[in-house]
Amino acid sequence: MGNQRCLGIHIIFVCVFLFAATYSCLGVGNVSVICFEKERLALLNFKHSVEDPYGLLSSWVGNECCQWGGIQCDVVTGNVEHLYLETDDYYYLTGNKVSSSLAELRHLKYLDLSGNYFQGSRIPEFIGSLKQLRYLNLSDAGFEGIIPPHIGKLSNLKVV
């Protein structure tokens, strides 16, 4: 019984060692994450729904949306987790509203649209469906009206 247990521990150790050696030798840790097509299309729909006279979204080309400016993906799953589009007084996006295509970013944890100008539109109700959202910044984005009640149901939201 003792020898079997010892053998089991050695096998586990060897497996962990081989996995770690293979992982680092193949350079897997340096491989870029590839985003999901559905999420890439959602981001492109958002891009096409706004005016971008300053080229803030100019890096949003190709299939590697995890490498686009303002986007951060989970390194394991490839899901888009951060959409950081904060701007300043001189360079910003404009639009009639925020495209509901962003609702496809189901794993989004961080959303910052501050400093852009959405021309007095209402805060989009779909934001309430982003259940993983922890951070939300819509300040100085030109929104008007009431805050949708769905946002109050975002139980993971820590910063607003």
PDB file of C-alpha atoms in Angstrom:
ATOM      1  CA  MET A   1       0.000   0.000   0.000  1.00  0.00           C
ATOM      2  CA  GLY A   2       2.816   2.409   0.903  1.00  0.00           C
ATOM      3  CA  ASN A   3       4.708   1.633  -2.324  1.00  0.00           C
ATOM      4  CA  GLN A   4       1.609   2.235  -4.440  1.00  0.00           C
ATOM      5  CA  ARG A   5       1.056   5.590  -2.757  1.00  0.00           C
ATOM      6  CA  CYS A   6       4.681   6.577  -3.266  1.00  0.00           C
ATOM      7  CA  LEU A   7       4.515   5.465  -6.890  1.00  0.00           C
ATOM      8  CA  GLY A   8       1.350   7.515  -7.397  1.00  0.00           C
ATOM      9  CA  ILE A   9       3.026  10.630  -6.000  1.00  0.00           C
ATOM     10  CA  HIS A  10       6.027  10.091  -8.280  1.00  0.00           C
ATOM     11  CA  ILE A  11       3.789   9.666 -11.318  1.00  0.00           C
ATOM     12  CA  ILE A  12       1.962  12.885 -10.491  1.00  0.00           C
ATOM     13  CA  PHE A  13       5.269  14.702 -10.033  1.00  0.00           C
ATOM     14  CA  VAL A  14       6.608  13.421 -13.367  1.00  0.00           C
ATOM     15  CA  CYS A  15       3.387  14.373 -15.163  1.00  0.00           C
ATOM     16  CA  VAL A  16       3.446  17.898 -13.729  1.00  0.00           C
ATOM     17  CA  PHE A  17       7.138  18.246 -14.647  1.00  0.00           C
ATOM     18  CA  LEU A  18       6.572  17.016 -18.213  1.00  0.00           C
ATOM     19  CA  PHE A  19       3.587  19.308 -18.672  1.00  0.00           C
ATOM     20  CA  ALA A  20       5.514  22.332 -17.383  1.00  0.00           C
ATOM     21  CA  ALA A  21       8.556  21.511 -19.530  1.00  0.00           C
ATOM     22  CA  THR A  22       6.447  21.000 -22.653  1.00  0.00           C
ATOM     23  CA  TYR A  23       4.448  24.154 -21.972  1.00  0.00           C
ATOM     24  CA  SER A  24       7.536  26.352 -21.656  1.00  0.00           C
ATOM     25  CA  CYS A  25       9.608  24.619 -24.362  1.00  0.00           C
ATOM     26  CA  LEU A  26       6.907  25.051 -26.960  1.00  0.00           C
ATOM     27  CA  GLY A  27       6.501  28.695 -25.986  1.00  0.00           C
ATOM     28  CA  VAL A  28       2.810  28.205 -25.330  1.00  0.00           C
ATOM     29  CA  GLY A  29       2.971  30.941 -22.717  1.00  0.00           C
ATOM     30  CA  ASN A  30       3.852  33.413 -25.471  1.00  0.00           C
ATOM     31  CA  VAL A  31       1.103  32.460 -27.922  1.00  0.00           C
ATOM     32  CA  SER A  32      -1.486  35.157 -28.473  1.00  0.00           C
ATOM     33  CA  VAL A  33      -5.052  34.424 -27.514  1.00  0.00           C
ATOM     34  CA  ILE A  34      -7.516  34.225 -30.375  1.00  0.00           C
ATOM     35  CA  CYS A  35     -10.892  35.777 -29.724  1.00  0.00           C
ATOM     36  CA  PHE A  36     -14.189  34.161 -30.558  1.00  0.00           C
ATOM     37  CA  GLU A  37     -15.755  35.069 -33.891  1.00  0.00           C
ATOM     38  CA  LYS A  38     -19.046  36.036 -32.238  1.00  0.00           C
ATOM     39  CA  GLU A  39     -17.268  38.489 -29.941  1.00  0.00           C
ATOM     40  CA  ARG A  40     -15.103  39.858 -32.767  1.00  0.00           C
ATOM     41  CA  LEU A  41     -18.217  40.535 -34.845  1.00  0.00           C
ATOM     42  CA  ALA A  42     -19.919  42.209 -31.870  1.00  0.00           C
ATOM     43  CA  LEU A  43     -16.948  44.546 -31.488  1.00  0.00           C
ATOM     44  CA  LEU A  44     -16.905  45.311 -35.213  1.00  0.00           C
ATOM     45  CA  ASN A  45     -20.652  46.077 -35.117  1.00  0.00           C
ATOM     46  CA  PHE A  46     -19.952  48.509 -32.291  1.00  0.00           C
ATOM     47  CA  LYS A  47     -17.113  50.071 -34.309  1.00  0.00           C
ATOM     48  CA  HIS A  48     -19.400  50.572 -37.303  1.00  0.00           C
ATOM     49  CA  SER A  49     -22.119  52.117 -35.127  1.00  0.00           C
ATOM     50  CA  VAL A  50     -19.934  55.035 -33.998  1.00  0.00           C
ATOM     51  CA  GLU A  51     -18.080  57.821 -35.725  1.00  0.00           C
ATOM     52  CA  ASP A  52     -14.338  57.623 -35.130  1.00  0.00           C
ATOM     53  CA  PRO A  53     -12.822  60.764 -36.675  1.00  0.00           C
ATOM     54  CA  TYR A  54      -9.599  60.402 -34.678  1.00  0.00           C
ATOM     55  CA  GLY A  55      -8.928  56.757 -35.509  1.00  0.00           C
ATOM     56  CA  LEU A  56      -9.228  55.532 -31.939  1.00  0.00           C
ATOM     57  CA  LEU A  57     -10.422  52.161 -33.216  1.00  0.00           C
ATOM     58  CA  SER A  58      -7.955  51.986 -36.119  1.00  0.00           C
ATOM     59  CA  SER A  59      -6.317  48.871 -34.635  1.00  0.00           C
ATOM     60  CA  TRP A  60      -9.658  47.047 -34.850  1.00  0.00           C
ATOM     61  CA  VAL A  61      -8.846  45.122 -38.022  1.00  0.00           C
ATOM     62  CA  GLY A  62      -8.145  41.464 -38.688  1.00  0.00           C
ATOM     63  CA  ASN A  63      -9.143  38.386 -36.726  1.00  0.00           C
ATOM     64  CA  GLU A  64      -7.068  38.881 -33.573  1.00  0.00           C
ATOM     65  CA  CYS A  65      -9.450  41.094 -31.598  1.00  0.00           C
ATOM     66  CA  CYS A  66      -7.603  40.256 -28.385  1.00  0.00           C
ATOM     67  CA  GLN A  67      -4.753  42.378 -29.762  1.00  0.00           C
ATOM     68  CA  TRP A  68      -6.911  45.385 -30.640  1.00  0.00           C
ATOM     69  CA  GLY A  69      -6.518  48.603 -28.680  1.00  0.00           C
ATOM     70  CA  GLY A  70      -8.800  48.832 -25.661  1.00  0.00           C
ATOM     71  CA  ILE A  71      -9.540  45.096 -25.631  1.00  0.00           C
ATOM     72  CA  GLN A  72      -8.286  42.567 -23.113  1.00  0.00           C
ATOM     73  CA  CYS A  73      -9.125  38.875 -23.273  1.00  0.00           C
ATOM     74  CA  ASP A  74      -8.849  36.063 -20.773  1.00  0.00           C
ATOM     75  CA  VAL A  75      -5.529  34.339 -21.536  1.00  0.00           C
ATOM     76  CA  VAL A  76      -7.015  30.877 -21.082  1.00  0.00           C
ATOM     77  CA  THR A  77     -10.474  31.076 -22.662  1.00  0.00           C
ATOM     78  CA  GLY A  78      -9.964  33.900 -25.162  1.00  0.00           C
ATOM     79  CA  ASN A  79     -13.184  35.624 -24.093  1.00  0.00           C
ATOM     80  CA  VAL A  80     -13.233  39.414 -24.201  1.00  0.00           C
ATOM     81  CA  GLU A  81     -13.187  40.587 -20.573  1.00  0.00           C
ATOM     82  CA  HIS A  82     -12.215  44.267 -20.801  1.00  0.00           C
ATOM     83  CA  LEU A  83     -13.463  46.965 -23.129  1.00  0.00           C
ATOM     84  CA  TYR A  84     -11.563  50.101 -22.258  1.00  0.00           C
ATOM     85  CA  LEU A  85     -12.562  53.004 -24.516  1.00  0.00           C
ATOM     86  CA  GLU A  86     -12.029  55.928 -22.174  1.00  0.00           C
ATOM     87  CA  THR A  87     -11.119  59.048 -24.117  1.00  0.00           C
ATOM     88  CA  ASP A  88     -10.224  62.639 -23.373  1.00  0.00           C
ATOM     89  CA  ASP A  89     -11.544  66.076 -24.331  1.00  0.00           C
ATOM     90  CA  TYR A  90      -9.790  66.083 -27.696  1.00  0.00           C
ATOM     91  CA  TYR A  91     -10.183  62.550 -29.068  1.00  0.00           C
ATOM     92  CA  TYR A  92     -13.443  60.666 -28.687  1.00  0.00           C
ATOM     93  CA  LEU A  93     -16.048  58.503 -30.371  1.00  0.00           C
ATOM     94  CA  THR A  94     -19.532  59.778 -31.150  1.00  0.00           C
ATOM     95  CA  GLY A  95     -22.762  57.979 -31.854  1.00  0.00           C
ATOM     96  CA  ASN A  96     -26.532  58.064 -31.492  1.00  0.00           C
ATOM     97  CA  LYS A  97     -26.408  55.152 -29.057  1.00  0.00           C
ATOM     98  CA  VAL A  98     -24.231  52.283 -27.881  1.00  0.00           C
ATOM     99  CA  SER A  99     -24.680  49.311 -30.173  1.00  0.00           C
ATOM    100  CA  SER A 100     -26.571  46.456 -28.525  1.00  0.00           C
ATOM    101  CA  SER A 101     -24.062  44.107 -30.198  1.00  0.00           C
ATOM    102  CA  LEU A 102     -21.933  44.563 -27.058  1.00  0.00           C
ATOM    103  CA  ALA A 103     -24.468  42.344 -25.274  1.00  0.00           C
ATOM    104  CA  GLU A 104     -22.686  39.439 -27.025  1.00  0.00           C
ATOM    105  CA  LEU A 105     -19.664  40.044 -24.767  1.00  0.00           C
ATOM    106  CA  ARG A 106     -21.089  37.752 -22.097  1.00  0.00           C
ATOM    107  CA  HIS A 107     -17.807  37.472 -20.180  1.00  0.00           C
ATOM    108  CA  LEU A 108     -17.183  41.214 -20.012  1.00  0.00           C
ATOM    109  CA  LYS A 109     -15.925  42.276 -16.576  1.00  0.00           C
ATOM    110  CA  TYR A 110     -14.745  45.802 -17.309  1.00  0.00           C
ATOM    111  CA  LEU A 111     -16.557  48.375 -19.444  1.00  0.00           C
ATOM    112  CA  ASP A 112     -15.318  51.951 -19.772  1.00  0.00           C
ATOM    113  CA  LEU A 113     -16.967  54.240 -22.327  1.00  0.00           C
ATOM    114  CA  SER A 114     -16.214  57.444 -20.430  1.00  0.00           C
ATOM    115  CA  GLY A 115     -15.364  60.623 -22.291  1.00  0.00           C
ATOM    116  CA  ASN A 116     -17.093  59.603 -25.523  1.00  0.00           C
ATOM    117  CA  TYR A 117     -20.224  61.345 -26.770  1.00  0.00           C
ATOM    118  CA  PHE A 118     -23.426  59.367 -27.265  1.00  0.00           C
ATOM    119  CA  GLN A 119     -25.492  62.471 -28.065  1.00  0.00           C
ATOM    120  CA  GLY A 120     -27.983  62.438 -25.214  1.00  0.00           C
ATOM    121  CA  SER A 121     -29.078  58.849 -25.738  1.00  0.00           C
ATOM    122  CA  ARG A 122     -30.227  56.715 -22.848  1.00  0.00           C
ATOM    123  CA  ILE A 123     -27.935  54.320 -21.026  1.00  0.00           C
ATOM    124  CA  PRO A 124     -28.443  51.043 -22.890  1.00  0.00           C
ATOM    125  CA  GLU A 125     -30.604  48.491 -21.111  1.00  0.00           C
ATOM    126  CA  PHE A 126     -28.489  45.597 -22.402  1.00  0.00           C
ATOM    127  CA  ILE A 127     -25.769  46.585 -19.920  1.00  0.00           C
ATOM    128  CA  GLY A 128     -27.979  44.942 -17.298  1.00  0.00           C
ATOM    129  CA  SER A 129     -27.476  41.603 -19.066  1.00  0.00           C
ATOM    130  CA  LEU A 130     -23.681  41.683 -18.631  1.00  0.00           C
ATOM    131  CA  LYS A 131     -23.778  39.519 -15.503  1.00  0.00           C
ATOM    132  CA  GLN A 132     -19.976  39.278 -15.093  1.00  0.00           C
ATOM    133  CA  LEU A 133     -19.500  43.062 -15.100  1.00  0.00           C
ATOM    134  CA  ARG A 134     -17.411  44.308 -12.154  1.00  0.00           C
ATOM    135  CA  TYR A 135     -16.462  47.777 -13.382  1.00  0.00           C
ATOM    136  CA  LEU A 136     -18.640  50.231 -15.296  1.00  0.00           C
ATOM    137  CA  ASN A 137     -17.686  53.783 -16.221  1.00  0.00           C
ATOM    138  CA  LEU A 138     -20.087  55.818 -18.354  1.00  0.00           C
ATOM    139  CA  SER A 139     -19.102  59.248 -17.018  1.00  0.00           C
ATOM    140  CA  ASP A 140     -18.963  62.203 -19.400  1.00  0.00           C
ATOM    141  CA  ALA A 141     -20.319  60.043 -22.229  1.00  0.00           C
ATOM    142  CA  GLY A 142     -23.306  62.239 -23.056  1.00  0.00           C
ATOM    143  CA  PHE A 143     -25.988  59.927 -21.691  1.00  0.00           C
ATOM    144  CA  GLU A 144     -29.305  61.341 -20.492  1.00  0.00           C
ATOM    145  CA  GLY A 145     -32.382  59.968 -18.777  1.00  0.00           C
ATOM    146  CA  ILE A 146     -32.891  57.498 -16.005  1.00  0.00           C
ATOM    147  CA  ILE A 147     -30.514  54.686 -15.131  1.00  0.00           C
ATOM    148  CA  PRO A 148     -32.073  51.419 -16.320  1.00  0.00           C
ATOM    149  CA  PRO A 149     -33.250  49.314 -13.354  1.00  0.00           C
ATOM    150  CA  HIS A 150     -31.499  46.249 -14.842  1.00  0.00           C
ATOM    151  CA  ILE A 151     -28.134  47.753 -13.890  1.00  0.00           C
ATOM    152  CA  GLY A 152     -29.147  47.442 -10.226  1.00  0.00           C
ATOM    153  CA  LYS A 153     -29.262  43.669 -10.671  1.00  0.00           C
ATOM    154  CA  LEU A 154     -25.566  43.377 -11.597  1.00  0.00           C
ATOM    155  CA  SER A 155     -24.471  41.581  -8.443  1.00  0.00           C
ATOM    156  CA  ASN A 156     -20.751  41.518  -9.349  1.00  0.00           C
ATOM    157  CA  LEU A 157     -20.545  45.261  -9.984  1.00  0.00           C
ATOM    158  CA  LYS A 158     -18.018  46.850  -7.615  1.00  0.00           C
ATOM    159  CA  VAL A 159     -17.235  50.191  -9.290  1.00  0.00           C
ATOM    160  CA  VAL A 160     -19.732  52.425 -11.045  1.00  0.00           C
TER     161      VAL A 160
END
